[in-house]
mmCIF file with all atom_site columns, C-alpha atoms in Angstrom:
data_model
loop_
_atom_site.group_PDB
_atom_site.id
_atom_site.type_symbol
_atom_site.label_atom_id
_atom_site.label_alt_id
_atom_site.label_comp_id
_atom_site.label_asym_id
_atom_site.label_entity_id
_atom_site.label_seq_id
_atom_site.pdbx_PDB_ins_code
_atom_site.Cartn_x
_atom_site.Cartn_y
_atom_site.Cartn_z
_atom_site.occupancy
_atom_site.B_iso_or_equiv
_atom_site.pdbx_formal_charge
_atom_site.auth_seq_id
_atom_site.auth_comp_id
_atom_site.auth_asym_id
_atom_site.auth_atom_id
_atom_site.pdbx_PDB_model_num
ATOM 1   C CA . ILE A 1 1   ? 92.953  2.663   89.206  1.00 0.00 ? 1   ILE A CA 1
ATOM 2   C CA . PHE A 1 2   ? 95.069  5.686   87.035  1.00 0.00 ? 2   PHE A CA 1
ATOM 3   C CA . GLY A 1 3   ? 97.882  4.523   84.950  1.00 0.00 ? 3   GLY A CA 1
ATOM 4   C CA . PHE A 1 4   ? 100.727 6.336   84.205  1.00 0.00 ? 4   PHE A CA 1
ATOM 5   C CA . ARG A 1 5   ? 103.550 4.775   81.682  1.00 0.00 ? 5   ARG A CA 1
ATOM 6   C CA . SER A 1 6   ? 105.597 6.306   84.533  1.00 0.00 ? 6   SER A CA 1
ATOM 7   C CA . ALA A 1 7   ? 105.799 7.837   88.229  1.00 0.00 ? 7   ALA A CA 1
ATOM 8   C CA . ALA A 1 8   ? 107.087 11.106  86.775  1.00 0.00 ? 8   ALA A CA 1
ATOM 9   C CA . GLU A 1 9   ? 104.289 11.208  84.072  1.00 0.00 ? 9   GLU A CA 1
ATOM 10  C CA . CYS A 1 10  ? 101.863 11.070  87.466  1.00 0.00 ? 10  CYS A CA 1
ATOM 11  C CA . PHE A 1 11  ? 99.204  14.096  88.082  1.00 0.00 ? 11  PHE A CA 1
ATOM 12  C CA . LEU A 1 12  ? 97.022  15.243  90.134  1.00 0.00 ? 12  LEU A CA 1
ATOM 13  C CA . GLU A 1 13  ? 97.917  12.436  92.687  1.00 0.00 ? 13  GLU A CA 1
ATOM 14  C CA . ASP A 1 14  ? 97.301  14.666  96.250  1.00 0.00 ? 14  ASP A CA 1
ATOM 15  C CA . GLU A 1 15  ? 93.962  15.703  94.727  1.00 0.00 ? 15  GLU A CA 1
ATOM 16  C CA . LEU A 1 16  ? 92.904  12.194  94.229  1.00 0.00 ? 16  LEU A CA 1
ATOM 17  C CA . ARG A 1 17  ? 94.060  10.868  97.398  1.00 0.00 ? 17  ARG A CA 1
ATOM 18  C CA . LYS A 1 18  ? 92.263  13.971  98.883  1.00 0.00 ? 18  LYS A CA 1
ATOM 19  C CA . LEU A 1 19  ? 88.748  12.387  97.744  1.00 0.00 ? 19  LEU A CA 1
ATOM 20  C CA . GLY A 1 20  ? 88.684  10.106  100.134 1.00 0.00 ? 20  GLY A CA 1
ATOM 21  C CA . ARG A 1 21  ? 88.244  7.374   97.884  1.00 0.00 ? 21  ARG A CA 1
ATOM 22  C CA . MET A 1 22  ? 90.468  4.486   97.397  1.00 0.00 ? 22  MET A CA 1
ATOM 23  C CA . THR A 1 23  ? 92.630  5.735   94.814  1.00 0.00 ? 23  THR A CA 1
ATOM 24  C CA . ILE A 1 24  ? 95.152  2.586   93.011  1.00 0.00 ? 24  ILE A CA 1
ATOM 25  C CA . LEU A 1 25  ? 97.875  4.494   90.745  1.00 0.00 ? 25  LEU A CA 1
ATOM 26  C CA . SER A 1 26  ? 99.754  2.219   88.893  1.00 0.00 ? 26  SER A CA 1
ATOM 27  C CA . SER A 1 27  ? 103.137 2.701   86.320  1.00 0.00 ? 27  SER A CA 1
ATOM 28  C CA . ASP A 1 28  ? 104.097 0.279   83.646  1.00 0.00 ? 28  ASP A CA 1
ATOM 29  C CA . SER A 1 29  ? 107.917 1.901   84.907  1.00 0.00 ? 29  SER A CA 1
ATOM 30  C CA . GLY A 1 30  ? 107.051 0.773   88.947  1.00 0.00 ? 30  GLY A CA 1
ATOM 31  C CA . GLY A 1 31  ? 107.460 4.056   92.005  1.00 0.00 ? 31  GLY A CA 1
ATOM 32  C CA . LEU A 1 32  ? 103.736 4.241   92.494  1.00 0.00 ? 32  LEU A CA 1
ATOM 33  C CA . ASP A 1 33  ? 100.990 1.972   94.348  1.00 0.00 ? 33  ASP A CA 1
ATOM 34  C CA . PHE A 1 34  ? 101.208 -1.164  91.742  1.00 0.00 ? 34  PHE A CA 1
ATOM 35  C CA . HIS A 1 35  ? 104.045 -1.653  89.735  1.00 0.00 ? 35  HIS A CA 1
ATOM 36  C CA . GLY A 1 36  ? 101.969 -2.526  85.783  1.00 0.00 ? 36  GLY A CA 1
ATOM 37  C CA . ASN A 1 37  ? 99.414  -1.760  83.722  1.00 0.00 ? 37  ASN A CA 1
ATOM 38  C CA . VAL A 1 38  ? 95.638  -0.883  84.836  1.00 0.00 ? 38  VAL A CA 1
ATOM 39  C CA . PRO A 1 39  ? 94.414  -4.347  83.330  1.00 0.00 ? 39  PRO A CA 1
ATOM 40  C CA . ALA A 1 40  ? 97.295  -6.219  85.844  1.00 0.00 ? 40  ALA A CA 1
ATOM 41  C CA . ALA A 1 41  ? 96.114  -3.442  88.502  1.00 0.00 ? 41  ALA A CA 1
ATOM 42  C CA . LEU A 1 42  ? 92.495  -3.910  88.097  1.00 0.00 ? 42  LEU A CA 1
ATOM 43  C CA . GLU A 1 43  ? 92.346  -8.374  88.179  1.00 0.00 ? 43  GLU A CA 1
ATOM 44  C CA . ALA A 1 44  ? 95.212  -7.607  91.711  1.00 0.00 ? 44  ALA A CA 1
ATOM 45  C CA . PHE A 1 45  ? 92.474  -5.495  92.591  1.00 0.00 ? 45  PHE A CA 1
ATOM 46  C CA . LEU A 1 46  ? 89.437  -8.181  92.155  1.00 0.00 ? 46  LEU A CA 1
ATOM 47  C CA . ALA A 1 47  ? 91.310  -10.774 93.568  1.00 0.00 ? 47  ALA A CA 1
ATOM 48  C CA . ASP A 1 48  ? 92.512  -8.836  96.776  1.00 0.00 ? 48  ASP A CA 1
ATOM 49  C CA . THR A 1 49  ? 89.719  -6.872  97.673  1.00 0.00 ? 49  THR A CA 1
ATOM 50  C CA . ILE A 1 50  ? 86.092  -8.687  99.527  1.00 0.00 ? 50  ILE A CA 1
ATOM 51  C CA . VAL A 1 51  ? 84.726  -5.355  98.205  1.00 0.00 ? 51  VAL A CA 1
ATOM 52  C CA . LYS A 1 52  ? 82.110  -6.825  94.634  1.00 0.00 ? 52  LYS A CA 1
ATOM 53  C CA . ALA A 1 53  ? 82.409  -4.143  92.331  1.00 0.00 ? 53  ALA A CA 1
ATOM 54  C CA . LEU A 1 54  ? 79.512  -3.069  91.034  1.00 0.00 ? 54  LEU A CA 1
ATOM 55  C CA . ALA A 1 55  ? 80.513  -1.520  87.555  1.00 0.00 ? 55  ALA A CA 1
ATOM 56  C CA . ILE A 1 56  ? 83.750  -0.703  86.041  1.00 0.00 ? 56  ILE A CA 1
ATOM 57  C CA . PHE A 1 57  ? 83.686  2.549   84.343  1.00 0.00 ? 57  PHE A CA 1
ATOM 58  C CA . SER A 1 58  ? 87.199  2.852   81.955  1.00 0.00 ? 58  SER A CA 1
ATOM 59  C CA . CYS A 1 59  ? 88.475  5.677   79.706  1.00 0.00 ? 59  CYS A CA 1
ATOM 60  C CA . GLY A 1 60  ? 92.115  5.464   77.901  1.00 0.00 ? 60  GLY A CA 1
ATOM 61  C CA . PRO A 1 61  ? 93.700  3.463   75.046  1.00 0.00 ? 61  PRO A CA 1
ATOM 62  C CA . GLU A 1 62  ? 91.377  1.133   72.576  1.00 0.00 ? 62  GLU A CA 1
ATOM 63  C CA . ALA A 1 63  ? 94.385  -2.148  74.049  1.00 0.00 ? 63  ALA A CA 1
ATOM 64  C CA . MET A 1 64  ? 93.331  -1.357  77.924  1.00 0.00 ? 64  MET A CA 1
ATOM 65  C CA . LEU A 1 65  ? 89.635  -0.629  77.072  1.00 0.00 ? 65  LEU A CA 1
ATOM 66  C CA . LYS A 1 66  ? 89.977  -3.961  75.575  1.00 0.00 ? 66  LYS A CA 1
ATOM 67  C CA . ALA A 1 67  ? 91.618  -5.846  78.323  1.00 0.00 ? 67  ALA A CA 1
ATOM 68  C CA . VAL A 1 68  ? 89.854  -4.138  81.093  1.00 0.00 ? 68  VAL A CA 1
ATOM 69  C CA . SER A 1 69  ? 86.433  -5.027  79.006  1.00 0.00 ? 69  SER A CA 1
ATOM 70  C CA . SER A 1 70  ? 87.199  -8.687  78.562  1.00 0.00 ? 70  SER A CA 1
ATOM 71  C CA . ILE A 1 71  ? 88.043  -8.980  82.811  1.00 0.00 ? 71  ILE A CA 1
ATOM 72  C CA . GLY A 1 72  ? 84.780  -7.373  83.361  1.00 0.00 ? 72  GLY A CA 1
ATOM 73  C CA . ARG A 1 73  ? 83.137  -10.378 80.920  1.00 0.00 ? 73  ARG A CA 1
ATOM 74  C CA . ARG A 1 74  ? 85.297  -13.076 82.900  1.00 0.00 ? 74  ARG A CA 1
ATOM 75  C CA . LYS A 1 75  ? 84.445  -11.483 85.966  1.00 0.00 ? 75  LYS A CA 1
ATOM 76  C CA . GLU A 1 76  ? 80.939  -10.406 84.739  1.00 0.00 ? 76  GLU A CA 1
ATOM 77  C CA . ILE A 1 77  ? 81.182  -6.688  85.932  1.00 0.00 ? 77  ILE A CA 1
ATOM 78  C CA . PRO A 1 78  ? 79.629  -4.822  83.702  1.00 0.00 ? 78  PRO A CA 1
ATOM 79  C CA . VAL A 1 79  ? 81.556  -2.706  81.807  1.00 0.00 ? 79  VAL A CA 1
ATOM 80  C CA . GLN A 1 80  ? 81.664  0.984   80.196  1.00 0.00 ? 80  GLN A CA 1
ATOM 81  C CA . VAL A 1 81  ? 83.439  2.727   78.332  1.00 0.00 ? 81  VAL A CA 1
ATOM 82  C CA . SER A 1 82  ? 84.484  6.112   77.076  1.00 0.00 ? 82  SER A CA 1
ATOM 83  C CA . LEU A 1 83  ? 85.984  5.838   73.332  1.00 0.00 ? 83  LEU A CA 1
ATOM 84  C CA . GLU A 1 84  ? 88.131  8.186   72.795  1.00 0.00 ? 84  GLU A CA 1
ATOM 85  C CA . THR A 1 85  ? 87.445  8.104   68.435  1.00 0.00 ? 85  THR A CA 1
ATOM 86  C CA . ARG A 1 86  ? 89.015  10.565  66.219  1.00 0.00 ? 86  ARG A CA 1
ATOM 87  C CA . MET A 1 87  ? 85.814  12.961  65.606  1.00 0.00 ? 87  MET A CA 1
ATOM 88  C CA . GLY A 1 88  ? 86.413  14.313  62.096  1.00 0.00 ? 88  GLY A CA 1
ATOM 89  C CA . CYS A 1 89  ? 83.396  16.791  62.497  1.00 0.00 ? 89  CYS A CA 1
ATOM 90  C CA . GLY A 1 90  ? 81.919  16.488  65.699  1.00 0.00 ? 90  GLY A CA 1
ATOM 91  C CA . ILE A 1 91  ? 78.426  16.324  64.713  1.00 0.00 ? 91  ILE A CA 1
ATOM 92  C CA . GLY A 1 92  ? 77.971  13.550  62.988  1.00 0.00 ? 92  GLY A CA 1
ATOM 93  C CA . LEU A 1 93  ? 77.799  13.998  59.454  1.00 0.00 ? 93  LEU A CA 1
ATOM 94  C CA . CYS A 1 94  ? 81.281  12.082  58.213  1.00 0.00 ? 94  CYS A CA 1
ATOM 95  C CA . ARG A 1 95  ? 80.612  9.583   59.896  1.00 0.00 ? 95  ARG A CA 1
ATOM 96  C CA . GLY A 1 96  ? 84.303  9.161   60.374  1.00 0.00 ? 96  GLY A CA 1
ATOM 97  C CA . CYS A 1 97  ? 84.216  7.983   64.154  1.00 0.00 ? 97  CYS A CA 1
ATOM 98  C CA . SER A 1 98  ? 81.702  5.353   63.706  1.00 0.00 ? 98  SER A CA 1
ATOM 99  C CA . VAL A 1 99  ? 81.356  2.363   66.268  1.00 0.00 ? 99  VAL A CA 1
ATOM 100 C CA . ASP A 1 100 ? 80.465  -1.238  65.533  1.00 0.00 ? 100 ASP A CA 1
ATOM 101 C CA . LEU A 1 101 ? 77.912  -2.368  68.079  1.00 0.00 ? 101 LEU A CA 1
ATOM 102 C CA . ILE A 1 102 ? 76.579  -6.003  68.914  1.00 0.00 ? 102 ILE A CA 1
ATOM 103 C CA . ASP A 1 103 ? 73.098  -5.569  67.621  1.00 0.00 ? 103 ASP A CA 1
ATOM 104 C CA . GLU A 1 104 ? 71.064  -9.023  67.586  1.00 0.00 ? 104 GLU A CA 1
ATOM 105 C CA . GLY A 1 105 ? 68.151  -7.158  65.704  1.00 0.00 ? 105 GLY A CA 1
ATOM 106 C CA . GLN A 1 106 ? 70.150  -6.447  62.916  1.00 0.00 ? 106 GLN A CA 1
ATOM 107 C CA . GLU A 1 107 ? 70.483  -8.852  60.113  1.00 0.00 ? 107 GLU A CA 1
ATOM 108 C CA . SER A 1 108 ? 73.358  -8.345  59.927  1.00 0.00 ? 108 SER A CA 1
ATOM 109 C CA . GLY A 1 109 ? 74.464  -8.884  63.974  1.00 0.00 ? 109 GLY A CA 1
ATOM 110 C CA . PHE A 1 110 ? 75.942  -5.355  64.622  1.00 0.00 ? 110 PHE A CA 1
ATOM 111 C CA . ARG A 1 111 ? 74.935  -1.373  64.153  1.00 0.00 ? 111 ARG A CA 1
ATOM 112 C CA . ARG A 1 112 ? 77.013  0.866   63.281  1.00 0.00 ? 112 ARG A CA 1
ATOM 113 C CA . VAL A 1 113 ? 76.632  4.374   65.423  1.00 0.00 ? 113 VAL A CA 1
ATOM 114 C CA . ARG A 1 114 ? 78.725  7.468   65.551  1.00 0.00 ? 114 ARG A CA 1
ATOM 115 C CA . CYS A 1 115 ? 80.281  7.976   68.447  1.00 0.00 ? 115 CYS A CA 1
ATOM 116 C CA . CYS A 1 116 ? 79.879  11.518  68.592  1.00 0.00 ? 116 CYS A CA 1
ATOM 117 C CA . LYS A 1 117 ? 76.405  11.348  68.518  1.00 0.00 ? 117 LYS A CA 1
ATOM 118 C CA . GLU A 1 118 ? 75.367  8.073   70.475  1.00 0.00 ? 118 GLU A CA 1
ATOM 119 C CA . GLY A 1 119 ? 78.578  7.990   72.616  1.00 0.00 ? 119 GLY A CA 1
ATOM 120 C CA . PRO A 1 120 ? 81.527  8.152   73.583  1.00 0.00 ? 120 PRO A CA 1
ATOM 121 C CA . VAL A 1 121 ? 80.484  6.062   76.447  1.00 0.00 ? 121 VAL A CA 1
ATOM 122 C CA . PHE A 1 122 ? 79.222  2.368   75.307  1.00 0.00 ? 122 PHE A CA 1
ATOM 123 C CA . PRO A 1 123 ? 78.663  -0.733  77.245  1.00 0.00 ? 123 PRO A CA 1
ATOM 124 C CA . ALA A 1 124 ? 81.987  -2.778  75.967  1.00 0.00 ? 124 ALA A CA 1
ATOM 125 C CA . GLU A 1 125 ? 80.160  -6.351  75.820  1.00 0.00 ? 125 GLU A CA 1
ATOM 126 C CA . LYS A 1 126 ? 78.428  -4.297  72.817  1.00 0.00 ? 126 LYS A CA 1
ATOM 127 C CA . ILE A 1 127 ? 81.677  -3.086  71.125  1.00 0.00 ? 127 ILE A CA 1
ATOM 128 C CA . ILE A 1 128 ? 82.800  -5.417  68.106  1.00 0.00 ? 128 ILE A CA 1
ATOM 129 C CA . TRP A 1 129 ? 86.078  -4.508  68.671  1.00 0.00 ? 129 TRP A CA 1
ATOM 130 C CA . PRO A 1 130 ? 88.918  -4.166  65.991  1.00 0.00 ? 130 PRO A CA 1
ATOM 131 C CA . GLN A 1 131 ? 90.243  -7.816  64.578  1.00 0.00 ? 131 GLN A CA 1
ATOM 132 C CA . GLU A 1 132 ? 87.101  -9.218  66.160  1.00 0.00 ? 132 GLU A CA 1
ATOM 133 C CA . GLU A 1 133 ? 84.403  -10.574 63.368  1.00 0.00 ? 133 GLU A CA 1
ATOM 134 C CA . LYS A 1 134 ? 80.907  -8.753  63.288  1.00 0.00 ? 134 LYS A CA 1
#
């Protein structure tokens, strides 16, 4: 599933379709395969398919990743997300790209990791999304 704000912003459509894989192009404004955002397209796909998803891999804006993560949790499908965190130095020194992950082995219940070094891909169920309590 690839999401765009509008059909006019869609790119590489021909190339994606030539891959021979199921491809769903979604657009907030319509005009593509699905009228709506990526989480809505994912929900529709999972509801309409007989194929059981083995895993979900997602990248994009944080709000979308959080929604996709929630869908995976409800449907018991593992989700891996690639975070688009700002990386100040890119080598782990500044810790500007820190992400909090659930870690029951820590007294605090979480650990802070550097997206540039330990990521940027993480299991979604381990991420403490902003505005969630640690």
